[in-house]
PDB file of C-alpha atoms in Angstrom:
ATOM      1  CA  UNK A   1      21.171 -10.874  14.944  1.00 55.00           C
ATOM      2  CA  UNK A   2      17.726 -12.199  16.205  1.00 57.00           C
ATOM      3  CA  UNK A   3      17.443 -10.463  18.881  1.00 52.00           C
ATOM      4  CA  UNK A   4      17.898  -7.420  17.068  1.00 48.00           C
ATOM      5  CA  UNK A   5      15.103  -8.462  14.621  1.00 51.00           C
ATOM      6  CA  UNK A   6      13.057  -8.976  17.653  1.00 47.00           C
ATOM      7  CA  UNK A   7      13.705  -6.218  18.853  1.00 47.00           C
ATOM      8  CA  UNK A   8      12.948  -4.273  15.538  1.00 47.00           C
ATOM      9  CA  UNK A   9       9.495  -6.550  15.092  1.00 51.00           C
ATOM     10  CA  UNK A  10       8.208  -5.765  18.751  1.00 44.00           C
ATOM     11  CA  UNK A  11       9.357  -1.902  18.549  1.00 46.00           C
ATOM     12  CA  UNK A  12       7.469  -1.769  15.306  1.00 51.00           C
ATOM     13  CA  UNK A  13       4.599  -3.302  17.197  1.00 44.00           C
ATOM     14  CA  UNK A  14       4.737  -0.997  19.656  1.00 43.00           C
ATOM     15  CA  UNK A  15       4.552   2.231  17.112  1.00 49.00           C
ATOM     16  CA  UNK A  16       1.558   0.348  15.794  1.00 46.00           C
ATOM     17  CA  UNK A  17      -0.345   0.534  18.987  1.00 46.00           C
ATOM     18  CA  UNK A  18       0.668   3.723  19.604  1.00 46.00           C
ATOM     19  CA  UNK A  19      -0.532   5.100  16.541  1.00 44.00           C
ATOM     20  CA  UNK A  20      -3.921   3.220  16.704  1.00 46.00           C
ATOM     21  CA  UNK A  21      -6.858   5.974  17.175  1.00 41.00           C
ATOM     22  CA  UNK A  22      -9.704   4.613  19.280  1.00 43.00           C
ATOM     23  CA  UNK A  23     -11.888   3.516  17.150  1.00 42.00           C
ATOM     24  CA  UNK A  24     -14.487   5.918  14.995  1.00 42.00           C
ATOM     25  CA  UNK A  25     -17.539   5.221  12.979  1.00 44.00           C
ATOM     26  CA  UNK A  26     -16.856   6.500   9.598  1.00 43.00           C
ATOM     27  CA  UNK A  27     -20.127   8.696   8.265  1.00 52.00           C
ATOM     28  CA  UNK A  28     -20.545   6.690   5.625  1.00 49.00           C
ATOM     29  CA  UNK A  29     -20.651   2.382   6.064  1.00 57.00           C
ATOM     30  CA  UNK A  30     -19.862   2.772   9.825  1.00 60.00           C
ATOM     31  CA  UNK A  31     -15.799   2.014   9.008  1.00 61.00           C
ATOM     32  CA  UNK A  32     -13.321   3.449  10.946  1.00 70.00           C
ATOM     33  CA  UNK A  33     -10.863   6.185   9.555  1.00 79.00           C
ATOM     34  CA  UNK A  34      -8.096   4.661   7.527  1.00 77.00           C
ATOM     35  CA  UNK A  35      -5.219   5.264   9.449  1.00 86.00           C
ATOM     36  CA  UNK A  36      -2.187   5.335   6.286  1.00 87.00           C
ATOM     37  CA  UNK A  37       0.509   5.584   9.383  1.00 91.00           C
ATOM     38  CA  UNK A  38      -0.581   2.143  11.212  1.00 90.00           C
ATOM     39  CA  UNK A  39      -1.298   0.537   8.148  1.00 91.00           C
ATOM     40  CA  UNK A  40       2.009   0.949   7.198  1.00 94.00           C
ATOM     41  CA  UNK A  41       3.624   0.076  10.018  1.00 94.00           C
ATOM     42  CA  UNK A  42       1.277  -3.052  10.434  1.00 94.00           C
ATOM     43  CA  UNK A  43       2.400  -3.642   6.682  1.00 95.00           C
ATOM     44  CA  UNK A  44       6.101  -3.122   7.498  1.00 96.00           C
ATOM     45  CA  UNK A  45       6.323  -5.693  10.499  1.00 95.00           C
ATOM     46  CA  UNK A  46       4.135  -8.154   8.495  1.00 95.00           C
ATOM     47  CA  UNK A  47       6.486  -7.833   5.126  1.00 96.00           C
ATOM     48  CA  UNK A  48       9.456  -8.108   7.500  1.00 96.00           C
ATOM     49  CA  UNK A  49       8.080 -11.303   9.222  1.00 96.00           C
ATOM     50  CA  UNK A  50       7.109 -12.933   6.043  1.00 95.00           C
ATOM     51  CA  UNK A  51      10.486 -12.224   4.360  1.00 95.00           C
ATOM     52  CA  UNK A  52      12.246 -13.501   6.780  1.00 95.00           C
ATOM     53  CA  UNK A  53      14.352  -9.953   6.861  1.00 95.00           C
ATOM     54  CA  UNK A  54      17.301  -9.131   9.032  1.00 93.00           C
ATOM     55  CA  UNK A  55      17.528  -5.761  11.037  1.00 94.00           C
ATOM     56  CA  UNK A  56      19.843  -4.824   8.294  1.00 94.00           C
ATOM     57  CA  UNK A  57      17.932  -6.111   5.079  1.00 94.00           C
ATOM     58  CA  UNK A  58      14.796  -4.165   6.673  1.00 95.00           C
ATOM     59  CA  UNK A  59      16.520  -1.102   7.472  1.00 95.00           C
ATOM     60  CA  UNK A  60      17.191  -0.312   3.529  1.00 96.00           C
ATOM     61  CA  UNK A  61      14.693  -2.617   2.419  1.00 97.00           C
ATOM     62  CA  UNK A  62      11.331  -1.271   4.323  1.00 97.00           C
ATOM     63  CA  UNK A  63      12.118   2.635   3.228  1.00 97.00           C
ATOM     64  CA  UNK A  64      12.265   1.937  -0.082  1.00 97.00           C
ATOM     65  CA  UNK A  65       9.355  -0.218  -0.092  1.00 97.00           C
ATOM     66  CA  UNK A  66       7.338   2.438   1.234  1.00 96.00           C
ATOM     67  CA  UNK A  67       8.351   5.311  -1.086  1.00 97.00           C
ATOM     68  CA  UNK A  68       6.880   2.614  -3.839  1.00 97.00           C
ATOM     69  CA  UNK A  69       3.765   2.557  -2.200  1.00 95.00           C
ATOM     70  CA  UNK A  70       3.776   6.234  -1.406  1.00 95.00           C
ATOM     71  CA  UNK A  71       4.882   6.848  -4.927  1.00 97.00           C
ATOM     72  CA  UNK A  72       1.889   4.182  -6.441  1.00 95.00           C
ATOM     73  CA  UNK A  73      -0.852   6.579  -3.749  1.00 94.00           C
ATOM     74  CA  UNK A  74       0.214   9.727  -5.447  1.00 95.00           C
ATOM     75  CA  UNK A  75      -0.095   8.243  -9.104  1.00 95.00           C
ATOM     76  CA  UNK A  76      -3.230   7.094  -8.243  1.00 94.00           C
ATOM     77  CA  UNK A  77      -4.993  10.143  -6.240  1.00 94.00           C
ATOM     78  CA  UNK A  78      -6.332  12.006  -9.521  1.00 92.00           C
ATOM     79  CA  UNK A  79      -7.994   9.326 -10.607  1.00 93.00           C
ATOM     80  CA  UNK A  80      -9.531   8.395  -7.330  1.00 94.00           C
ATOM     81  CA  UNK A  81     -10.560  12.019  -6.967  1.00 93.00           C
ATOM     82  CA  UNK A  82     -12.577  11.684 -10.654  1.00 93.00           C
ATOM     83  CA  UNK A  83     -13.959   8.673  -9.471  1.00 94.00           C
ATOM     84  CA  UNK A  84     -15.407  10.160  -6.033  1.00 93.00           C
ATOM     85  CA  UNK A  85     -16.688  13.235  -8.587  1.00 92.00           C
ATOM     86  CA  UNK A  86     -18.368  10.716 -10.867  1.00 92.00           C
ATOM     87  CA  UNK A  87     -19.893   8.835  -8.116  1.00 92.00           C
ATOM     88  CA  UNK A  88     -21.647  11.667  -6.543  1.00 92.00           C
ATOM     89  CA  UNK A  89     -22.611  12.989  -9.851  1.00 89.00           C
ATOM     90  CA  UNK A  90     -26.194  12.824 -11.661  1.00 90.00           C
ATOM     91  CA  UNK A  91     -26.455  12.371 -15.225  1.00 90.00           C
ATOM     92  CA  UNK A  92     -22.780  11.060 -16.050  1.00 88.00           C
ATOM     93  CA  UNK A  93     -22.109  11.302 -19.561  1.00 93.00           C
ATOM     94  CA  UNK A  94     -20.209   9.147 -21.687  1.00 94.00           C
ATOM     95  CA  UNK A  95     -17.224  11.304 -22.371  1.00 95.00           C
ATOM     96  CA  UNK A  96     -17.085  11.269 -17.870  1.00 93.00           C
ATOM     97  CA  UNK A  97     -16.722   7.896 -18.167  1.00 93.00           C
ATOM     98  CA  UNK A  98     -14.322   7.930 -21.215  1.00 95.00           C
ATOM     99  CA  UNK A  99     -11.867  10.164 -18.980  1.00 93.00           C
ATOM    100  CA  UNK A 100     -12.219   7.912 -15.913  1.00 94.00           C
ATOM    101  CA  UNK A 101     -11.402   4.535 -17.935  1.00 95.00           C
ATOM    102  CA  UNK A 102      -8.500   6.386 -19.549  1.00 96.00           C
ATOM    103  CA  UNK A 103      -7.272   7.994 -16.336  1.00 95.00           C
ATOM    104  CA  UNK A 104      -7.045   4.508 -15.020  1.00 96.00           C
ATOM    105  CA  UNK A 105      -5.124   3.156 -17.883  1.00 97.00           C
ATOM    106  CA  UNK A 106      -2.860   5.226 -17.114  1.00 97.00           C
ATOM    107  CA  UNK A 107      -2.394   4.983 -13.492  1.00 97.00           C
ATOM    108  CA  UNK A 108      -2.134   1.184 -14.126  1.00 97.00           C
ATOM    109  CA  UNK A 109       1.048   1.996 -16.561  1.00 97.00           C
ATOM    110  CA  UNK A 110       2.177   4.395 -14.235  1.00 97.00           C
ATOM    111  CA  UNK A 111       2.270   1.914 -11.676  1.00 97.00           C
ATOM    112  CA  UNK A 112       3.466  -0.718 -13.685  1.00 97.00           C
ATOM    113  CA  UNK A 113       6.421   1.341 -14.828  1.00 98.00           C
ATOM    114  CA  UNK A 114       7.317   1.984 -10.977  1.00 98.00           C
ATOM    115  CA  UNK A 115       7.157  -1.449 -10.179  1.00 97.00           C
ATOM    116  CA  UNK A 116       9.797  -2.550 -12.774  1.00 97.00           C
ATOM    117  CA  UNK A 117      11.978   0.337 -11.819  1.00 98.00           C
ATOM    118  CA  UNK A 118      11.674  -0.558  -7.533  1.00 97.00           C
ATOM    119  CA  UNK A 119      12.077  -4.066  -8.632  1.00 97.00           C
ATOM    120  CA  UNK A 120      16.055  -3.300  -9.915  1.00 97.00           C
ATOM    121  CA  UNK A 121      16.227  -1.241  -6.548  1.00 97.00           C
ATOM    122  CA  UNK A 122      15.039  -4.720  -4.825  1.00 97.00           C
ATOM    123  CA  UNK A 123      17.603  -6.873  -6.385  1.00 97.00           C
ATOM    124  CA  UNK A 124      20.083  -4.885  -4.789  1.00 96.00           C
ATOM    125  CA  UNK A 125      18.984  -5.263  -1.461  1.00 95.00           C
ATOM    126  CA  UNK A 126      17.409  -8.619  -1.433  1.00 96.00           C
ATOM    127  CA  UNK A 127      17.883 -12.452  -3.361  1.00 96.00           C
ATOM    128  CA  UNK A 128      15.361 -13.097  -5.682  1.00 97.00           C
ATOM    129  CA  UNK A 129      13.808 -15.332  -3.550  1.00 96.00           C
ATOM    130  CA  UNK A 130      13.186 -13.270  -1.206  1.00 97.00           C
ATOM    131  CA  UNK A 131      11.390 -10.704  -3.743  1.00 97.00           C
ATOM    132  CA  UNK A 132       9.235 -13.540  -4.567  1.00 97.00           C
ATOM    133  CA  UNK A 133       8.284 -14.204  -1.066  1.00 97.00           C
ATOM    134  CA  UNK A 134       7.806 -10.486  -0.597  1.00 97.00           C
ATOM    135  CA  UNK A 135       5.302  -9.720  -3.565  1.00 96.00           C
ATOM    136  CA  UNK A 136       3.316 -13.036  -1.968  1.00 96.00           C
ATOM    137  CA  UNK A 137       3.051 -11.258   1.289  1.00 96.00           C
ATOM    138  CA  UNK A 138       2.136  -8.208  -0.205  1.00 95.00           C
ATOM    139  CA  UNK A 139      -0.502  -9.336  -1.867  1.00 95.00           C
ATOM    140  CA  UNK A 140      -1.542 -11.739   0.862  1.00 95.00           C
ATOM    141  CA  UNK A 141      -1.519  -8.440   3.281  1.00 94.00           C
ATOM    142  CA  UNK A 142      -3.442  -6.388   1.192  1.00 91.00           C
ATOM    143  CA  UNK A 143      -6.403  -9.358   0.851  1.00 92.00           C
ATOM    144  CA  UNK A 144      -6.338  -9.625   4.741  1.00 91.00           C
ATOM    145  CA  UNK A 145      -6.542  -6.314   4.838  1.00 87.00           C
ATOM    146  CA  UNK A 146      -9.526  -5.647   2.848  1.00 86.00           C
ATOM    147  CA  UNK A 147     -11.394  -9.003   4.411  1.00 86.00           C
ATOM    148  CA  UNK A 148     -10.749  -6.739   7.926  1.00 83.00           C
ATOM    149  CA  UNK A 149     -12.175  -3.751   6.767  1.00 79.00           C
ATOM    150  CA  UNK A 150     -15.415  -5.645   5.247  1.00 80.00           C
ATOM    151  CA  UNK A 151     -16.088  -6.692   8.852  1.00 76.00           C
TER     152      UNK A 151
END
């Protein structure tokens, strides 16, 4: 069993080096592209590793983890698309602003809905230790992430 979780941690690896682009100044803050496909797989082998996941665990776990996040990215895009308008925008009234901060109140209920309804779709696959350990690595991911990008 550990050698096929090995093997499942370096292929994953692998796909992630594959998929890295060489690297491009973005036009604005000289970042690189974000690359959602190596992000996710970087995410995937890091949740994996942290969880402690078998090939088997991962293998029903992983998919469904990622059609929350894909499902949180979609919720979200309107309002990040307001936000970019708003930005770029001179002389924002107050009623722009009004629609933003509601449009984000609801993204965050959205969201929050989601999560409790992936959550009973977790139980089933994993022990609630394990869930635990997971939302810790997700957030721990996410602030390494972010620290990376800064750089």
């Amino acid at each position: 069993m550990k050698k096929v979780k090995n093997f499942v941690i370096c292929f994953s690896a692998l796909i992630i080096s594959a998929l890295q682009l060489p690297a491009q100044e973005h036009k604005h803050g000289g970042r690189k592209p974000f690359d959602r496909e190596a992000f996710t797989a970087k995410r995937n082998v890091y949740i994996t590793e942290q969880i402690g996941l078998t090939a088997t665990e991962a293998s029903v776990f992983i998919p469904l983890d990622n059609e929350l996040m894909q499902k949180k990215f979609e919720v979200g895009r309107e309002c990040h698309r307001l936000e970019r308008e708003l930005k770029k925008k001179d002389g924002k009234t107050e009623e722009e602003y009004k629609k933003l901060l509601k449009c984000r109140e609801d993204v965050k209920a959205k969201r929050d809905k989601l999560d409790k309804e992936y959550l009973e779709k977790f139980k089933k696959v994993l022990s609630v230790e394990q869930i635990v350990k997971y939302q810790s690595a997700d957030r721990a991911f996410f602030d390494e992430f972010v620290r990376d990008r800064k750089k």
